Coordinates of N, CA, C and O in Angstrom, one line a residue:
S30 N 105.1 124.8 45.6 CA 105.3 126.5 44.8 C 104.6 126.5 43.2 O 104.1 125.5 43.0
V31 N 104.7 128.0 42.9 CA 103.8 128.4 41.8 C 104.5 129.2 41.1 O 105.6 130.0 41.7
M32 N 104.8 129.0 39.8 CA 105.8 129.6 38.8 C 104.6 130.7 38.0 O 103.8 130.3 37.6
V33 N 105.1 132.1 38.5 CA 104.3 133.1 38.1 C 105.3 134.1 37.5 O 106.5 134.5 37.8
G34 N 105.5 134.2 35.8 CA 106.2 134.9 35.2 C 107.7 134.9 35.1 O 108.6 135.7 35.3
G35 N 107.9 133.4 35.4 CA 109.4 132.9 35.2 C 109.8 133.1 36.5 O 111.1 132.3 37.0
K36 N 109.3 133.1 37.7 CA 109.8 133.1 39.3 C 108.6 132.2 39.7 O 107.7 132.0 39.7
Y37 N 109.3 131.5 40.7 CA 108.7 130.4 41.9 C 108.5 131.1 42.9 O 109.2 132.2 43.5
Y38 N 107.3 131.1 43.4 CA 106.9 131.6 44.8 C 106.2 130.3 45.8 O 105.7 129.5 45.0
K39 N 106.5 130.6 47.1 CA 106.1 129.5 48.2 C 104.8 129.6 48.2 O 104.3 130.8 48.4
V40 N 103.6 128.4 48.3 CA 102.5 128.4 48.4 C 102.4 128.5 50.1 O 102.6 127.5 50.4
T41 N 101.9 129.4 50.8 CA 101.7 129.2 52.2 C 100.1 129.0 52.8 O 100.0 128.9 54.0
K42 N 99.3 129.5 51.9 CA 98.1 129.4 52.1 C 97.0 128.8 51.2 O 97.2 129.7 49.8
I43 N 96.0 128.3 51.4 CA 94.9 127.8 50.3 C 93.7 128.8 51.1 O 93.2 128.7 52.0
N44 N 93.2 130.0 49.8 CA 92.2 130.6 50.3 C 91.1 129.8 50.5 O 90.9 128.8 49.5
K45 N 90.0 130.7 50.9 CA 88.9 130.1 51.0 C 88.1 130.1 49.6 O 88.3 131.1 49.0
K46 N 87.5 129.0 49.5 CA 86.6 128.8 48.3 C 87.5 128.7 47.0 O 87.3 129.0 46.1
A47 N 88.8 128.4 47.3 CA 90.0 128.4 46.3 C 89.5 127.5 45.0 O 89.6 127.6 43.9
F48 N 88.9 126.2 45.4 CA 88.8 125.1 44.6 C 87.5 124.7 44.8 O 87.0 123.5 44.3
C49 N 86.6 125.5 45.0 CA 84.9 125.2 45.4 C 84.4 124.5 44.1 O 84.2 125.2 43.2
K50 N 83.6 123.3 44.2 CA 83.0 123.0 43.4 C 83.4 122.6 42.2 O 82.9 122.5 40.9
Q51 N 85.0 122.1 42.1 CA 85.8 121.7 41.0 C 85.4 120.5 40.7 O 86.2 119.7 41.7
K52 N 84.7 119.7 39.7 CA 84.2 118.3 40.0 C 85.4 117.5 39.0 O 85.5 116.4 39.3
K53 N 86.4 118.3 38.3 CA 87.1 117.5 37.8 C 88.6 116.9 38.6 O 89.6 116.0 38.5
I54 N 88.7 117.8 39.9 CA 89.6 117.4 40.8 C 89.6 116.0 41.4 O 88.3 115.8 42.1
T55 N 90.5 115.0 41.4 CA 90.4 113.8 41.9 C 91.3 113.5 42.8 O 91.3 112.8 43.8
K56 N 92.4 114.2 42.9 CA 93.8 114.1 43.8 C 94.3 115.6 44.1 O 94.5 116.2 43.0
V57 N 94.8 115.5 45.3 CA 95.6 116.8 45.6 C 96.7 116.8 46.5 O 96.6 115.7 47.5
T58 N 97.6 117.3 46.4 CA 99.0 117.2 47.4 C 99.2 118.9 47.7 O 99.4 119.5 47.2
I59 N 99.0 118.6 49.1 CA 99.2 120.2 49.9 C 100.8 120.0 50.3 O 101.0 119.4 50.9
G60 N 101.5 121.2 49.8 CA 102.9 121.2 49.8 C 103.3 121.3 51.3 O 102.5 121.7 52.3
K61 N 104.7 121.3 51.3 CA 105.4 121.3 52.6 C 105.2 122.8 53.5 O 105.4 122.9 54.5
N62 N 104.9 123.7 52.7 CA 105.2 125.1 53.1 C 103.6 125.7 53.3 O 103.4 127.1 53.9
V63 N 102.5 125.0 53.1 CA 101.1 125.5 53.5 C 101.1 125.2 55.1 O 101.5 124.5 55.5
K64 N 100.3 126.8 55.5 CA 100.1 126.9 56.9 C 98.8 126.9 57.3 O 98.4 126.7 58.3
E65 N 98.1 127.2 55.9 CA 96.6 127.4 56.2 C 95.7 127.1 55.4 O 96.2 127.3 54.2
I66 N 94.7 126.4 55.7 CA 93.7 126.3 54.6 C 92.4 126.9 54.8 O 91.6 126.5 55.8
G67 N 91.8 127.3 53.9 CA 90.7 128.5 54.1 C 89.3 127.8 53.9 O 89.1 126.7 53.7
T68 N 88.2 128.2 54.6 CA 87.1 128.0 54.7 C 86.6 127.4 53.4 O 86.6 128.3 52.4
K69 N 85.7 126.1 53.0 CA 85.4 125.8 51.9 C 86.1 125.7 50.8 O 85.9 125.7 49.8
A70 N 87.4 125.3 51.2 CA 88.6 125.3 50.2 C 88.5 124.7 48.9 O 88.5 124.6 47.5
F71 N 87.9 123.3 49.6 CA 87.4 122.1 48.5 C 86.3 121.6 48.3 O 85.9 120.7 48.1
Y72 N 85.5 122.5 49.0 CA 84.2 122.2 49.1 C 83.1 121.9 47.9 O 83.5 122.5 46.9
G73 N 82.8 120.8 48.0 CA 81.9 120.4 46.9 C 82.7 119.7 45.5 O 82.0 119.4 44.4
C74 N 83.9 119.5 45.8 CA 84.7 118.8 44.9 C 84.6 116.9 44.9 O 85.1 116.3 45.7
K75 N 83.4 116.7 44.7 CA 82.6 115.3 45.0 C 83.7 114.2 44.2 O 83.5 113.2 44.7
N76 N 84.5 114.4 43.4 CA 85.4 113.5 42.8 C 86.6 113.4 43.4 O 87.4 112.5 43.1
L77 N 87.0 114.4 44.5 CA 88.1 114.5 45.2 C 88.2 113.2 45.8 O 87.7 113.0 47.0
K78 N 89.1 112.3 45.7 CA 89.2 111.0 46.9 C 90.3 110.8 47.2 O 90.6 110.1 48.4
K79 N 91.4 111.6 46.8 CA 92.9 111.4 47.2 C 93.6 112.8 47.9 O 94.0 113.5 47.1
I80 N 93.7 112.8 49.1 CA 94.5 114.2 49.5 C 95.7 113.8 50.4 O 95.8 113.0 51.3
V81 N 97.1 114.4 49.9 CA 98.0 114.2 50.6 C 98.7 115.5 51.4 O 98.6 116.3 50.4
V82 N 98.7 115.6 52.4 CA 99.5 116.4 53.1 C 100.6 116.4 53.6 O 101.2 115.6 54.3
K83 N 101.7 117.4 52.9 CA 103.1 116.9 53.2 C 103.4 118.2 54.1 O 104.7 117.9 54.8
S84 N 102.6 119.3 54.5 CA 103.1 120.2 55.4 C 102.9 119.6 57.0 O 102.0 118.9 57.3
K85 N 103.9 120.2 57.8 CA 104.0 119.8 59.1 C 103.7 121.1 59.9 O 104.3 121.5 61.0
K86 N 103.3 122.2 59.1 CA 103.0 123.7 59.6 C 101.6 123.9 59.9 O 101.4 125.3 60.1
I87 N 100.8 123.1 59.6 CA 99.4 123.7 59.2 C 98.8 124.3 60.7 O 99.1 123.3 61.5
T88 N 98.4 125.5 60.7 CA 98.0 125.7 62.1 C 96.2 126.0 62.2 O 95.9 126.1 63.2
K89 N 96.0 125.9 60.9 CA 94.4 126.4 60.6 C 93.7 125.7 59.5 O 94.3 125.7 58.2
I90 N 92.6 124.8 59.7 CA 91.9 124.2 58.6 C 90.4 125.0 58.9 O 89.8 124.6 59.6
G91 N 89.9 125.6 57.7 CA 89.0 126.7 57.7 C 87.6 125.5 57.9 O 87.6 124.3 57.8
K92 N 86.4 125.9 58.6 CA 85.3 125.1 58.7 C 84.9 124.6 57.1 O 84.8 125.5 56.1
K93 N 84.4 123.5 57.1 CA 83.6 122.6 55.7 C 84.8 122.8 54.9 O 84.6 122.5 53.3
A94 N 86.1 122.8 54.9 CA 87.3 123.0 53.7 C 87.2 121.7 53.2 O 87.5 121.8 51.8
F95 N 86.8 120.4 53.6 CA 86.4 119.2 52.9 C 85.3 118.6 52.8 O 85.1 117.6 52.6
Y96 N 84.1 119.6 53.1 CA 82.6 119.0 52.9 C 82.6 118.9 51.4 O 82.7 119.5 50.6
G97 N 81.7 117.8 50.9 CA 81.0 117.5 49.9 C 82.3 116.7 49.0 O 82.0 116.6 47.9
I98 N 83.3 116.3 49.6 CA 84.3 115.4 48.7 C 83.8 114.2 48.9 O 82.7 113.6 49.3
H99 N 84.7 113.2 47.7 CA 84.2 111.6 47.8 C 84.0 111.3 49.1 O 84.6 111.2 50.0
K100 N 82.9 110.5 49.0 CA 82.3 109.5 50.4 C 83.5 108.7 51.0 O 83.7 108.6 52.4
K101 N 84.2 108.4 50.0 CA 85.3 107.1 50.7 C 86.6 107.7 50.3 O 87.8 107.2 50.2
A102 N 86.9 109.3 50.5 CA 88.3 110.0 50.4 C 89.2 109.7 51.7 O 88.7 109.0 52.5
T103 N 90.6 109.6 51.4 CA 91.6 109.5 52.2 C 92.4 110.4 52.1 O 92.6 111.4 51.2
I104 N 92.8 111.0 53.2 CA 93.5 112.2 53.6 C 94.7 111.6 54.1 O 94.7 111.1 55.8
T105 N 95.9 111.7 53.9 CA 97.2 111.4 54.2 C 98.1 112.4 54.9 O 98.3 113.1 54.1
V106 N 98.5 112.3 55.9 CA 99.2 113.4 56.8 C 100.5 112.7 57.4 O 100.6 111.7 57.5
P107 N 101.6 113.9 58.0 CA 102.7 113.2 58.1 C 102.4 112.5 59.7 O 101.6 112.8 60.3
K108 N 103.0 111.4 59.7 CA 102.7 110.5 61.2 C 102.7 111.7 62.3 O 102.1 111.4 63.4
S109 N 103.8 112.2 62.6 CA 104.0 113.3 63.3 C 103.0 114.2 63.9 O 102.7 114.8 65.0
K110 N 102.1 114.5 62.9 CA 101.2 115.4 62.8 C 99.7 114.9 62.9 O 98.7 115.7 63.0
K111 N 99.5 113.5 63.1 CA 98.3 112.9 62.6 C 97.3 113.4 63.7 O 96.2 113.7 63.4
K112 N 97.5 113.1 65.1 CA 96.8 113.6 66.2 C 96.4 115.2 66.1 O 95.0 115.3 66.0
A113 N 97.2 116.0 65.9 CA 97.1 117.6 65.7 C 96.0 117.8 64.4 O 95.0 118.4 64.5
Y114 N 96.5 117.2 63.5 CA 95.6 117.5 62.2 C 94.2 116.9 62.3 O 93.3 117.5 61.8
K115 N 93.9 115.7 63.0 CA 92.7 115.1 63.1 C 91.7 115.9 64.1 O 90.4 116.2 63.7
K116 N 92.2 116.7 64.9 CA 91.5 117.5 65.5 C 91.2 119.0 65.0 O 90.1 119.2 65.1
L117 N 92.3 119.3 63.9 CA 92.1 120.5 63.1 C 91.0 120.5 62.2 O 90.2 121.1 61.7
M118 N 90.7 119.1 61.9 CA 89.8 118.8 60.7 C 88.4 118.1 61.0 O 87.6 117.8 60.2
K119 N 88.2 118.5 62.6 CA 86.7 117.8 63.0 C 85.7 119.0 62.5 O 84.5 118.1 61.8
K120 N 85.8 120.1 62.2 CA 84.8 120.9 61.6 C 85.0 121.1 60.2 O 84.1 122.0 59.4
A121 N 86.1 120.3 59.5 CA 86.6 120.6 58.0 C 86.0 119.5 57.1 O 85.7 119.5 55.9
V122 N 85.6 118.5 57.9 CA 85.3 117.0 57.1 C 83.8 116.9 57.7 O 83.4 117.0 58.7
S123 N 82.9 116.3 56.8 CA 81.6 116.1 56.9 C 81.7 115.1 57.7 O 82.1 113.8 57.3
K124 N 80.5 114.8 58.7 CA 80.6 113.3 59.4 C 79.9 112.3 58.7 O 79.8 111.3 58.9
K125 N 79.1 112.8 57.6 CA 78.1 111.7 57.0 C 79.2 111.4 56.1 O 78.6 110.1 55.9
N126 N 80.5 111.6 55.6 CA 81.3 110.6 54.8 C 82.3 109.9 55.3 O 82.5 110.0 57.0
S127 N 82.9 109.0 55.1 CA 83.7 108.1 55.8 C 85.3 108.3 55.2 O 85.4 107.6 55.0
V128 N 85.4 109.8 55.6 CA 86.8 110.2 55.0 C 87.6 109.6 56.2 O 87.4 109.3 57.3
T129 N 88.8 109.0 55.7 CA 89.7 108.1 56.5 C 90.9 109.3 56.4 O 91.6 109.8 55.5
I130 N 91.3 109.4 57.8 CA 92.7 110.2 57.9 C 93.6 109.3 58.3 O 93.9 108.6 59.5
K131 N 94.8 109.2 57.7 CA 96.0 108.2 57.7 C 97.3 109.0 58.1 O 97.6 109.7 57.7

């Protein structure tokens, strides 16, 4: 969730290019309400080494969403969704990197 003007709002989508080329990001936790991750959302975040996905509701992950992240990054997903999320991430993660989906 995000607080704006003293009120909390649920985050349900990470827009395309939301964190594109943010070199200071090293860890990201994707909350339980997120349903979609946009194209190139974390593109070029070369120091992003750890991604934790808490959501079991993700239905779409955009192309190149995780391209250019750390070469040995790990993406931790809920066990019940591991197979489905691996399939969604095929076009989101570069094949050149040895990104591990746990």
